[in-house]
Coordinates of C-alpha atoms and ligand atoms in Angstrom, one line a residue:
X21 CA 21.5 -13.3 4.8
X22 CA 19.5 -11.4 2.5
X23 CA 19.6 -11.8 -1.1
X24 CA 18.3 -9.5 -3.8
X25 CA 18.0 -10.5 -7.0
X26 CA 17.8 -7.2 -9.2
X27 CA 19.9 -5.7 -6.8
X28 CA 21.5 -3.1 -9.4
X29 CA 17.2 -1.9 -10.3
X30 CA 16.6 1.7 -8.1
X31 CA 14.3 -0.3 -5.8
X32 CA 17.6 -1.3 -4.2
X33 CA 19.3 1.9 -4.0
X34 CA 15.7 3.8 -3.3
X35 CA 14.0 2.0 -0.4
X36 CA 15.6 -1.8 0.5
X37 CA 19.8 -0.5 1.8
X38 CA 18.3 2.9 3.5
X39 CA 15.9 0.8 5.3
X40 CA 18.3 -1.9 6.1
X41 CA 20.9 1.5 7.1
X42 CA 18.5 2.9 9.4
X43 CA 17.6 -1.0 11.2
X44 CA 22.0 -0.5 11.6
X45 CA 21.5 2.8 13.0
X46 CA 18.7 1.4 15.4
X47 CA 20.5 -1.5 16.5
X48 CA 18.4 -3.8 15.3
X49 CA 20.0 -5.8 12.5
X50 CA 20.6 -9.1 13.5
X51 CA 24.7 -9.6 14.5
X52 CA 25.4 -11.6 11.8
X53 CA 23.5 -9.8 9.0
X54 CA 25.2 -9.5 5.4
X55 CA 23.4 -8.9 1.9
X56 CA 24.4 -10.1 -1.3
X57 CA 22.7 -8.2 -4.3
X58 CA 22.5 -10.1 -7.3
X59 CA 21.9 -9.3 -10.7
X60 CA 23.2 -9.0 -14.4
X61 CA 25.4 -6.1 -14.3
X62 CA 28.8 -6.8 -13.8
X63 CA 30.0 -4.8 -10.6
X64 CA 32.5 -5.7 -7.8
X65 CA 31.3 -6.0 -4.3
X66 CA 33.0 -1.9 -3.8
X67 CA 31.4 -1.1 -7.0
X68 CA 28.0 -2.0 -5.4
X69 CA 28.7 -0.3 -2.2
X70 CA 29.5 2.7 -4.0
X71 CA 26.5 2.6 -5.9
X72 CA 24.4 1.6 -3.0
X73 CA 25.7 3.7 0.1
X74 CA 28.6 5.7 -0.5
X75 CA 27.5 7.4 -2.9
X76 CA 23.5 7.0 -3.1
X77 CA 21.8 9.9 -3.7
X78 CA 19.0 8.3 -0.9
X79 CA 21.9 7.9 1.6
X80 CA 23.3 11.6 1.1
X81 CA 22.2 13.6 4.0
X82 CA 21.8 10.5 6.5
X83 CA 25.8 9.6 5.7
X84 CA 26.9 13.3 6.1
X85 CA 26.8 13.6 9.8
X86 CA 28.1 10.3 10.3
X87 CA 31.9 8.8 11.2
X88 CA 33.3 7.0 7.9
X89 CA 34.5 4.1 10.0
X90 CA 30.8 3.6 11.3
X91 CA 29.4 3.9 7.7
X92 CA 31.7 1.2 6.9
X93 CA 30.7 -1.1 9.5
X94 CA 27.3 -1.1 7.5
X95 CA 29.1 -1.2 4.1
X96 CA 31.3 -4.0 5.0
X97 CA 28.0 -6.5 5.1
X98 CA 27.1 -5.9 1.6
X99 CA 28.5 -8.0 -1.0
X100 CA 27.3 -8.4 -4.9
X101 CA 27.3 -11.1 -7.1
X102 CA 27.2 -10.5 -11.0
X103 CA 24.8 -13.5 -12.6
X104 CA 25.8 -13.2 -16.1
X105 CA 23.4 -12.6 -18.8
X106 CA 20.5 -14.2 -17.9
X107 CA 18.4 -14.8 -14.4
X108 CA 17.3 -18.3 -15.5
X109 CA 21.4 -20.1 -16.1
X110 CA 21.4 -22.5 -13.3
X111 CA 22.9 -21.3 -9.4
X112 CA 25.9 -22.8 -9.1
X113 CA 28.2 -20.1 -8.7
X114 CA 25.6 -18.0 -6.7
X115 CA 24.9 -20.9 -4.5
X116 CA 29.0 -21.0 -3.9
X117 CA 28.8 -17.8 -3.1
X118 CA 26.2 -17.4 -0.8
X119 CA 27.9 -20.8 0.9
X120 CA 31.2 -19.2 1.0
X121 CA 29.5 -15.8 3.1
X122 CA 27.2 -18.2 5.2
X123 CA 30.7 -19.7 6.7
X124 CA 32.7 -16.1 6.6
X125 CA 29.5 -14.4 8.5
X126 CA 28.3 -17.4 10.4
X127 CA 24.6 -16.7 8.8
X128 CA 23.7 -20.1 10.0
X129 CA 22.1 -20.9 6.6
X130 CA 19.0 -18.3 7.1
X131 CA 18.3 -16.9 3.5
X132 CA 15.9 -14.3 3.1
X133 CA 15.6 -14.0 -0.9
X134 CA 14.4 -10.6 -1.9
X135 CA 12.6 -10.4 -6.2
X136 CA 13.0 -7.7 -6.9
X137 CA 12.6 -8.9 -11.1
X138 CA 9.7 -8.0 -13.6
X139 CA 6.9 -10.9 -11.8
X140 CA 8.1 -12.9 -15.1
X141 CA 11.4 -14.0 -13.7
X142 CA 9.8 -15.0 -9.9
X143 CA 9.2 -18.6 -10.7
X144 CA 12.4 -19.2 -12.6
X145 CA 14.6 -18.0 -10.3
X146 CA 12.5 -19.8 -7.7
X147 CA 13.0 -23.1 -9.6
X148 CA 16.6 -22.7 -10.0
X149 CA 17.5 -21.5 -6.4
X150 CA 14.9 -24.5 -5.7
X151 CA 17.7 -27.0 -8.0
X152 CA 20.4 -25.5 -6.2
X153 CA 19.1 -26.9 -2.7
X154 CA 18.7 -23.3 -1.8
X155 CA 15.0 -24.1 -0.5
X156 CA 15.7 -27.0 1.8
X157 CA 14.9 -25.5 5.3
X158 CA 16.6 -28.6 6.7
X159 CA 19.3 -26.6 7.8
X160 CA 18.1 -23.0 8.5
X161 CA 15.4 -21.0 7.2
X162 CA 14.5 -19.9 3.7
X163 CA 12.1 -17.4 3.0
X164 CA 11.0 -15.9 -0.3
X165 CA 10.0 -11.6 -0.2
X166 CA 8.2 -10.7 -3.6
X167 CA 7.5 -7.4 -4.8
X168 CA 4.0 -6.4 -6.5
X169 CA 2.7 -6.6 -9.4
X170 CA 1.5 -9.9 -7.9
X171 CA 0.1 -10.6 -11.0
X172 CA -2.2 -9.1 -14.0
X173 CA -5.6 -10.6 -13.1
X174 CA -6.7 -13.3 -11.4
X175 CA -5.7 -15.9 -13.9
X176 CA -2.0 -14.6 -13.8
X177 CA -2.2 -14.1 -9.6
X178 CA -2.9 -18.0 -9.8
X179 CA -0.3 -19.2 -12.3
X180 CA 2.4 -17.3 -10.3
X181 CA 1.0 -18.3 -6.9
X182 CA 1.3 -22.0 -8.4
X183 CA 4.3 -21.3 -9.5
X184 CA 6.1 -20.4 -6.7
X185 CA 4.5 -23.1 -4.4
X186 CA 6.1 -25.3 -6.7
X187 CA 9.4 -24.5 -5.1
X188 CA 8.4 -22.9 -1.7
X189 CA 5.9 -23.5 0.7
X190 CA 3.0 -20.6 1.2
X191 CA 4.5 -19.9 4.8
X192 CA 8.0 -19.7 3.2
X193 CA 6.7 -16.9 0.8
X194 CA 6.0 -13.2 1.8
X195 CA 4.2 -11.3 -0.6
X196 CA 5.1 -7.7 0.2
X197 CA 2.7 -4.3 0.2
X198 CA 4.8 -1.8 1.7
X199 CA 0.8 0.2 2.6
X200 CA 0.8 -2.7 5.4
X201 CA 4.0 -1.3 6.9
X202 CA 2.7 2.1 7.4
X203 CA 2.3 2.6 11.0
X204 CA -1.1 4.5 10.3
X205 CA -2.5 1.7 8.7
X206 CA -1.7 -1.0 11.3
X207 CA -3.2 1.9 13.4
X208 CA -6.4 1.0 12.0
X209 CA -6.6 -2.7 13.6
X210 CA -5.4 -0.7 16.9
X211 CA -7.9 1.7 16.5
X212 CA -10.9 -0.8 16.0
X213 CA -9.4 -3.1 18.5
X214 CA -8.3 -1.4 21.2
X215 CA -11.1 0.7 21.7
X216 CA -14.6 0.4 23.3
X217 CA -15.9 3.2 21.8
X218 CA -15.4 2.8 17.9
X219 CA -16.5 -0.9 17.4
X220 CA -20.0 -1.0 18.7
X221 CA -20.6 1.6 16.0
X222 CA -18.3 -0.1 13.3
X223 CA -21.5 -1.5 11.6
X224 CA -24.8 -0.7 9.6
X225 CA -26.7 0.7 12.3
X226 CA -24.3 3.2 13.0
X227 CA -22.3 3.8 9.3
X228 CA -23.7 6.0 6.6
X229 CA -20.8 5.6 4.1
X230 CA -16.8 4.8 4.0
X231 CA -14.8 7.0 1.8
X232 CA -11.0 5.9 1.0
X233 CA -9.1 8.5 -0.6
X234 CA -5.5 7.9 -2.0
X235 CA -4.3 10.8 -3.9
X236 CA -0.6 11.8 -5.4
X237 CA 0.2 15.1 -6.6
X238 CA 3.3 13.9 -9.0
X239 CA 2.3 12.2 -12.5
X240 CA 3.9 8.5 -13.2
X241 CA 7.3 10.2 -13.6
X242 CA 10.2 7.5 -15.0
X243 CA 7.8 5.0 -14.8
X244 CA 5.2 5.5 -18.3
X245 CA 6.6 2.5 -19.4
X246 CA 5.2 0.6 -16.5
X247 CA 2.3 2.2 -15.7
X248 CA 0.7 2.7 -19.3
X249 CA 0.0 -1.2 -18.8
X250 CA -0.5 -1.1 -15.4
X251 CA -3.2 1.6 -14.7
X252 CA -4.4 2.9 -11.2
X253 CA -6.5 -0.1 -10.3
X254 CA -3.8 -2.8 -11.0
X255 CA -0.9 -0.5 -9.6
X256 CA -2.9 1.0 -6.3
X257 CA -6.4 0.2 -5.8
X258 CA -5.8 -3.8 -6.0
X259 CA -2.8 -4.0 -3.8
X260 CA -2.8 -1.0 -1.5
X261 CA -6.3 -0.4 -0.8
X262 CA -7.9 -3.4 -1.2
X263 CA -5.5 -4.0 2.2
X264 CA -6.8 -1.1 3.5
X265 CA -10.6 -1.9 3.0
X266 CA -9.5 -5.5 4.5
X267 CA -8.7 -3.7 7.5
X268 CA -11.5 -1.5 7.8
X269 CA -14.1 -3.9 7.0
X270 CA -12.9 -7.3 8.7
X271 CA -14.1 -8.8 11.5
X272 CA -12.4 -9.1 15.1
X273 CA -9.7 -11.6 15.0
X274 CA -9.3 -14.2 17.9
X275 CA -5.6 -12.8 18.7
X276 CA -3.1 -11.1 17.1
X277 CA -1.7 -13.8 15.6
X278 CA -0.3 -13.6 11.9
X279 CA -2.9 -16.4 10.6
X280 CA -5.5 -15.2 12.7
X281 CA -5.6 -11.6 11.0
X282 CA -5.0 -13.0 7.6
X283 CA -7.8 -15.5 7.6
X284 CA -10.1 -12.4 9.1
X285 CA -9.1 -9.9 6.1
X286 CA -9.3 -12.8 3.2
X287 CA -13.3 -13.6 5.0
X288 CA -13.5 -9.7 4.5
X289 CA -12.5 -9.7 0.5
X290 CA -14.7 -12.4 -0.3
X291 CA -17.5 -10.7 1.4
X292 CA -17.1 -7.5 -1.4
X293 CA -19.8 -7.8 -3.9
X294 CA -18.8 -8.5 -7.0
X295 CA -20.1 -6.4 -9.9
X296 CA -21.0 -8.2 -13.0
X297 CA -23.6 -6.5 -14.8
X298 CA -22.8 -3.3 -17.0
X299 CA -25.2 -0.9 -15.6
X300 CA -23.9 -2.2 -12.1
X301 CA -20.3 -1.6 -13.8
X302 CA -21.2 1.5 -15.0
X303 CA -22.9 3.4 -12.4
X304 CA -20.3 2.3 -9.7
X305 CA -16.7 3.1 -11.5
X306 CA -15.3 5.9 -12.8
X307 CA -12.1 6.2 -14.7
X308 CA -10.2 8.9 -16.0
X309 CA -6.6 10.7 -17.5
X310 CA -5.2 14.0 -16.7
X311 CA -4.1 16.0 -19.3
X312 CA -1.8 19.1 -19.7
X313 CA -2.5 21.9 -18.0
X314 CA -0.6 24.7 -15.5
X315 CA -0.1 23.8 -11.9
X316 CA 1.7 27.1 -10.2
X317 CA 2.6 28.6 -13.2
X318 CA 4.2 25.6 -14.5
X319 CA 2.9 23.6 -17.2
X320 CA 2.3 19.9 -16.7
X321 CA 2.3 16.9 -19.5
X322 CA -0.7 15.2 -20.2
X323 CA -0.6 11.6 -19.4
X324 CA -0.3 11.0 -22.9
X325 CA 3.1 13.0 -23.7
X326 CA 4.5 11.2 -20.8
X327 CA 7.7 9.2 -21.4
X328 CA 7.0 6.1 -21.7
X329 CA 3.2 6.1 -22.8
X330 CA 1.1 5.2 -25.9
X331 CA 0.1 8.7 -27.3
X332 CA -3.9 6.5 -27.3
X333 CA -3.3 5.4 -24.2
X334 CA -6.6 4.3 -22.8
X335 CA -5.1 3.5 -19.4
X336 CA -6.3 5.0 -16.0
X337 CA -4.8 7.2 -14.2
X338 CA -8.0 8.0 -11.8
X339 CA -9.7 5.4 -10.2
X340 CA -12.8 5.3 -8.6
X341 CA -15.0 2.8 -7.5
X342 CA -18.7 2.7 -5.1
X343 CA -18.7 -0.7 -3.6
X344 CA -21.2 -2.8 -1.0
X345 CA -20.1 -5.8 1.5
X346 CA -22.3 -8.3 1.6
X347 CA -21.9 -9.5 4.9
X348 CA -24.3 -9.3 8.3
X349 CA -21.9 -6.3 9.6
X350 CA -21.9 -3.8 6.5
X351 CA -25.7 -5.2 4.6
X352 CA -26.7 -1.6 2.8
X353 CA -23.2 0.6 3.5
X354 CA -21.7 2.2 0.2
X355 CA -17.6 2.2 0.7
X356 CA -16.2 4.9 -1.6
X357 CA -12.4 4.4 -2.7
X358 CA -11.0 6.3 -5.0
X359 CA -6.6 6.6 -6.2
X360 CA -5.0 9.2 -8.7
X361 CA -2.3 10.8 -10.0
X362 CA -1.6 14.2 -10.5
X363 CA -4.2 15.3 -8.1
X364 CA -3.5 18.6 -5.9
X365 CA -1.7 16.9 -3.1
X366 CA -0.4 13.6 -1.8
X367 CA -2.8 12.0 1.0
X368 CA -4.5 9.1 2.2
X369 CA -7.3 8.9 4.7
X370 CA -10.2 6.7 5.4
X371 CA -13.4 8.3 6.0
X372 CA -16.1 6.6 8.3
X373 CA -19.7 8.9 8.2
X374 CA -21.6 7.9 10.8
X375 CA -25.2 8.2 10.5
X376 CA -27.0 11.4 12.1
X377 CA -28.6 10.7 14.9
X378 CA -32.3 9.0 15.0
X379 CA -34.3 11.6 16.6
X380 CA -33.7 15.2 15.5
X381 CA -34.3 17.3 19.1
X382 CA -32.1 20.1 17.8
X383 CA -34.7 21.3 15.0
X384 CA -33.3 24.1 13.5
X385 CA -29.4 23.2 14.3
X386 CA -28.6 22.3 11.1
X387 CA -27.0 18.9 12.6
X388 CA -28.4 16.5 9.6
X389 CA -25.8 18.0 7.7
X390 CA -22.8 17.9 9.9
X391 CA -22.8 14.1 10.1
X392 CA -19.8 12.4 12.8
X393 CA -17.1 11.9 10.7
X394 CA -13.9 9.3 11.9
X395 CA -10.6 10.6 9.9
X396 CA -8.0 8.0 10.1
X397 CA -4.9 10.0 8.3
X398 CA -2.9 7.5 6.6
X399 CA 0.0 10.0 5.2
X400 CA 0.7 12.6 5.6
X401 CA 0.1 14.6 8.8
X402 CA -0.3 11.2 10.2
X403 CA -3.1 10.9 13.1
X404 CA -6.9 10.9 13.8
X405 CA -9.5 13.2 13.8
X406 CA -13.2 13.0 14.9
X407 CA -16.1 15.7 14.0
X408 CA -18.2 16.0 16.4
X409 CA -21.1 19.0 17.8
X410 CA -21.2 21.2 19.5
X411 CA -23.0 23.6 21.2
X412 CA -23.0 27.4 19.3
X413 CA -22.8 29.5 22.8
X414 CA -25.6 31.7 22.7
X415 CA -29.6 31.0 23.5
X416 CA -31.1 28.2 21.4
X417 CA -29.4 25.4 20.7
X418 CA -27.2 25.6 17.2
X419 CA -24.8 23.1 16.9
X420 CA -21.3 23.5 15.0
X421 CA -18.7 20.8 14.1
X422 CA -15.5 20.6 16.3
X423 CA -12.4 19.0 16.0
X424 CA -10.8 16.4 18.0
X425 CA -7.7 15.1 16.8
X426 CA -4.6 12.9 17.8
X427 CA -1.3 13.7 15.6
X428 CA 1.8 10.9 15.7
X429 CA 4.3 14.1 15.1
X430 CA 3.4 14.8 18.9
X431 CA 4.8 11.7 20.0
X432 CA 8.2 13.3 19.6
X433 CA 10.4 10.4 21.3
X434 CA 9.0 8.3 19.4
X435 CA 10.8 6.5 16.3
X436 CA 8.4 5.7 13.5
X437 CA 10.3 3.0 11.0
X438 CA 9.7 3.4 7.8
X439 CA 7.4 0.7 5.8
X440 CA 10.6 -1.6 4.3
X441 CA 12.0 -1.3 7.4
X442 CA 9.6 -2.9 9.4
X443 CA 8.9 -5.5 6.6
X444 CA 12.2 -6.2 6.4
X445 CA 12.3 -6.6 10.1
X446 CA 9.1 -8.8 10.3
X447 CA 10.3 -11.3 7.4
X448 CA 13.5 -11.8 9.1
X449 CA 11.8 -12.5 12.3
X450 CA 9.6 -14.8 10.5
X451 CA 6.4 -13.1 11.3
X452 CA 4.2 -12.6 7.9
X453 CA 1.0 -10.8 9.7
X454 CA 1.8 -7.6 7.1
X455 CA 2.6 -9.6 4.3
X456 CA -0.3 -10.6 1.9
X457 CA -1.4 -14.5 1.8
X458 CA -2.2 -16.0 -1.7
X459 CA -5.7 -16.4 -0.8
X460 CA -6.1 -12.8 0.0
X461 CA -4.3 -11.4 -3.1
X462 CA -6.9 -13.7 -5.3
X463 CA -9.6 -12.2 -3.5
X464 CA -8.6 -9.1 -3.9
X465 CA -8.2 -9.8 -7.6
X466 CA -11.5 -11.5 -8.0
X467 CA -13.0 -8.2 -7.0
X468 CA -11.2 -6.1 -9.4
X469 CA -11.1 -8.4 -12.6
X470 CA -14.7 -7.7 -13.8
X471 CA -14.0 -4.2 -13.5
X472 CA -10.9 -4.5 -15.2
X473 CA -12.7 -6.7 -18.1
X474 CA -15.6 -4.1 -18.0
X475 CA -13.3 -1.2 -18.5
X476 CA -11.6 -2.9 -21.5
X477 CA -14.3 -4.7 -23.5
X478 CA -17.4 -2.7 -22.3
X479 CA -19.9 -1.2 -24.5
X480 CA -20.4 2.3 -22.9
X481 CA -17.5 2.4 -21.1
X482 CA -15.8 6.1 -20.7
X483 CA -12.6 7.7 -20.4
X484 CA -13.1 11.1 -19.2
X485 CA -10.6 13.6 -18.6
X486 CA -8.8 16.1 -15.6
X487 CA -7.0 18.5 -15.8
X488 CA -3.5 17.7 -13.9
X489 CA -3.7 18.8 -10.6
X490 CA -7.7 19.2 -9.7
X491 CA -9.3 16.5 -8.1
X492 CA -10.6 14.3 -10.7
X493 CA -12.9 14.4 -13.6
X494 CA -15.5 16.8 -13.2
X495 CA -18.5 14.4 -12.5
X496 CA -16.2 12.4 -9.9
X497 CA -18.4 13.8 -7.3
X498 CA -21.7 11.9 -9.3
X499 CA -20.7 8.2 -7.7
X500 CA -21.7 9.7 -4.6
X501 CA -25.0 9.5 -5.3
X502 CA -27.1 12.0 -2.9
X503 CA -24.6 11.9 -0.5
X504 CA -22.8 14.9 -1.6
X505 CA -19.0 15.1 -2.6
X506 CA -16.1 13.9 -2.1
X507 CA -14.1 15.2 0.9
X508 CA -10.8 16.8 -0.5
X509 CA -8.3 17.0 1.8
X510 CA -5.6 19.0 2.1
X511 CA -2.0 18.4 3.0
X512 CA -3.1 18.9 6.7
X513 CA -5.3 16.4 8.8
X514 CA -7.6 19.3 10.1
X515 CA -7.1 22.1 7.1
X516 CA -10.5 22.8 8.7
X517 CA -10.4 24.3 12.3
X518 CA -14.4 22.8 13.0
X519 CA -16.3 25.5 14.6
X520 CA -13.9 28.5 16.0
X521 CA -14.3 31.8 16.7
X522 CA -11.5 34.3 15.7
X523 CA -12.5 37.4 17.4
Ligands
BG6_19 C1 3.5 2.1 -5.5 C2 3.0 2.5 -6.8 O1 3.2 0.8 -5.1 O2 3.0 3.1 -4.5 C3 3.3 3.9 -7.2 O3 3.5 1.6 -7.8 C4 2.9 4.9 -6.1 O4 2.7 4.3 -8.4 C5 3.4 4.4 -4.7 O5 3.5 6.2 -6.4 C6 2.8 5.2 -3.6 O6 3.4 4.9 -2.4 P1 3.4 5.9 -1.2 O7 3.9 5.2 0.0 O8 4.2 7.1 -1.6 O9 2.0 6.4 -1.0

């Protein structure tokens, strides 16, 4: 049985019941599978499935094609309870209830219990479903999924992890980052792993520089409120791509079990360096807003007018930071990562440059500048792509940069879940490899904290601006040092074709 608390939020409506819908459409919801969303609205169990499935505007075109009897074999597992004013009043009646449907459904006392609360309701609702009994795995399983933000820093990541391990043991509590249920980005440990030929080069000797871009062309929409005192590094860069860097930069794991990777990627977050000074702080981190301008005609807010946000907002909505690892494997290798808003498009990749070669025997080919490049598309145009040279056709020996690339949209029998899906799927089958440990979400926010602190209380500290819909501030491409630029990508994996020849 899974139970959402702040079932009625758009969380609900948006991502958890059309992933569950399409594991029903797959086949692969457990027989006995019901939900109960809780929360303070008062709604009857039809209301909710209205509001959830009937008449969800994230349901629409999936439901239109399908048989109302079938629908309702999906509906018919959701149930709601209303909790009355206030998420802390003691679980009696929900416990009743979610007694009375473990009989009914024959659940076998297996709770699943979904937050989906502000982080400031996750330990009392884990107390009291903790005084209810609702805990005890004496008879079944109990597992707890919480949403991000895990925290605000690394002091609040630590009271709530203490918090909840009050009530719960670590193994009973998945910590979800819906990046880890991308397919692309579990594609990375396949990629590293289950290759000979990428990780004898995955080090120093090989590596010039990793660049992580995650971009978004819309703004921060319904959500000012939120985000003006969140800011890109709380709301992407510590959860999302501090998981990715743990997966580029980790170190082989025995096996594939779930502790086995996590231990690897929490060795791999300790091992960022830690900036402290100011001039360190300063020369490695960029930060920015976009403000109004004209994208296709249109014109755009600033992040200022949004809804939501403090007119002197000072929060980020660009995020850039120029990072080292100290460990044996990655001694001397800048990583790049950068997240926005309002950029031109919506992508994320992970760029590896590979050094040029040692010895230059192609003089004149202009190779030093056309480094080996390892694209690892994360969305969209999901895939891989590697630059490589090759030989101009002609006398002499001028080399050009080709493409060659893998796309998942040409595995066309393929089915590729979506990321709550196969979280969901995982946390019912009690395997937590994709969920984040404690440990590694308090690395993650020991690495971003000082920047964080610098960014608020330091002394030269800058805001600068973009305009919405370019890529960043206009000395973004300044963190790169003498490396160049940024790579911008476009919406497509290879927007460039490498070397061709049209006619
Ligand atoms: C969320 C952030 O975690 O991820 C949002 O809170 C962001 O601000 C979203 O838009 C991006 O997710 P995706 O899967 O669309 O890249």
């Amino acid at each position: 049985m899974l139970i959402i608390f702040g079932a009625s939020g758009d969380l609900t409506a948006r991502k958890l019941i059309p992933g569950l819908f399409n594991l029903y459409v797959a086949q692969q919801l457990p027989e006995n599978f019901v939900v109960l969303g809780a929360s303070r609205s008062d709604m009857t169990d039809e209301e909710f499935r209205d509001k959830v499935v009937n008449k969800s505007p994230y349901l629409k075109e999936k439901l239109e094609d399908l048989k109302d009897n079938y629908v309702k074999g999906f509906t018919d597992r959701i149930f709601y309870e209303d909790l009355g004013s206030d998420y802390t009043a003691e679980y009696s009646g929900l416990a009743k209830r979610i007694e009375t449907l473990n009989v009914d459904s024959g659940t076998e006392s297996n709770y699943m219990f979904y937050f989906s609360t502000p982080p400031s309701l996750y330990e009392p609702i884990a107390k009291n479903l903790a005084d209810a009994g609702l805990n005890s795995q004496e008879k079944g399983w109990k597992r707890l999924i919480v949403e991000k933000p895990f925290g605000y820093s690394l002091e609040s990541a630590k009271i709530l992890n203490n918090g909840l391990q009050q009530y719960f043991k670590e193994p009973q509590i998945y910590r979800i980052d819906h990046y880890l249920g991308k397919e692309t980005v579990q594609n990375l440990l396949v990629t590293r792993f289950s290759n000979s030929i990428f990780e004898p080069l995955w080090n120093r000797n090989y590596i010039h520089h990793v660049e992580i871009t995650n971009a978004e062309s819309v703004g921060v929409e319904k959500r000012g409120g939120y985000y003006d005192k969140s800011g890109a590094l709380r709301d992407m860069f510590q959860n999302h791509l501090m998981q990715i860097v743990s997966l580029v930069v980790m170190e082989p794991p025995i096996g594939d079990q779930p502790e086995e990777i996590r231990n690897e990627k929490v060795k791999a977050l300790k091992s960022l360096r830690i900036m402290q000074d100011e001039k360190t702080l300063f020369d490695h981190t960029i930060r920015a807003q976009y403000v109004a301008s004209e994208i296709n005609g249109e014109k755009v807010k600033g992040y200022r007018e949004e809804d939501g946000v403090d007119p002197n907002s000072i929060t980020e909505t660009y995020a850039a930071v120029k990072f080292f690892v100290d460990n044996w494997r990655w001694h001397g290798v800048p990583f790049y990562v950068r997240t926005a808003k309002r950029m031109p498009t919506k992508v994320t990749e992970v760029i590896i440059h590979f050094k040029t070669p040692h010895h230059q025997i192609f003089k004149d080919s202009g190779v030093s500048s056309k480094d080996n490049k390892l694209i690892i598309r994360i969305q969209p145009d999901e895939g891989v792509l590697i630059k490589f040279g090759v030989k101009v056709p002609g006398q002499g020996f001028k080399v050009e940069r080709a493409n060659l690339d893998f796309y998942y949209s040409s595995l066309a029998q393929t089915y590729v879940m979506e990321a709550y899906e196969r979280l969901l799927l995982d946390a019912m089958q009690g395997d937590a490899t994709l969920y984040a440990r404690a440990d590694e979400v308090e690395a993650a926010w020991e690495f971003v904290d000082p920047i964080l602190d610098y960014w608020k209380n330091g002394k030269d500290v800058r805001m600068y601006g973009y305009a919405a819909g370019v890529w960043g501030p206009e000395n973004s491409d300044e963190l790169i040092d003498d490396l160049g630029y940024w790579r911008n990508p476009g919406e497509n994996l290879a927007d460039d074709p490498g070397y061709c020849v049209i006619c």
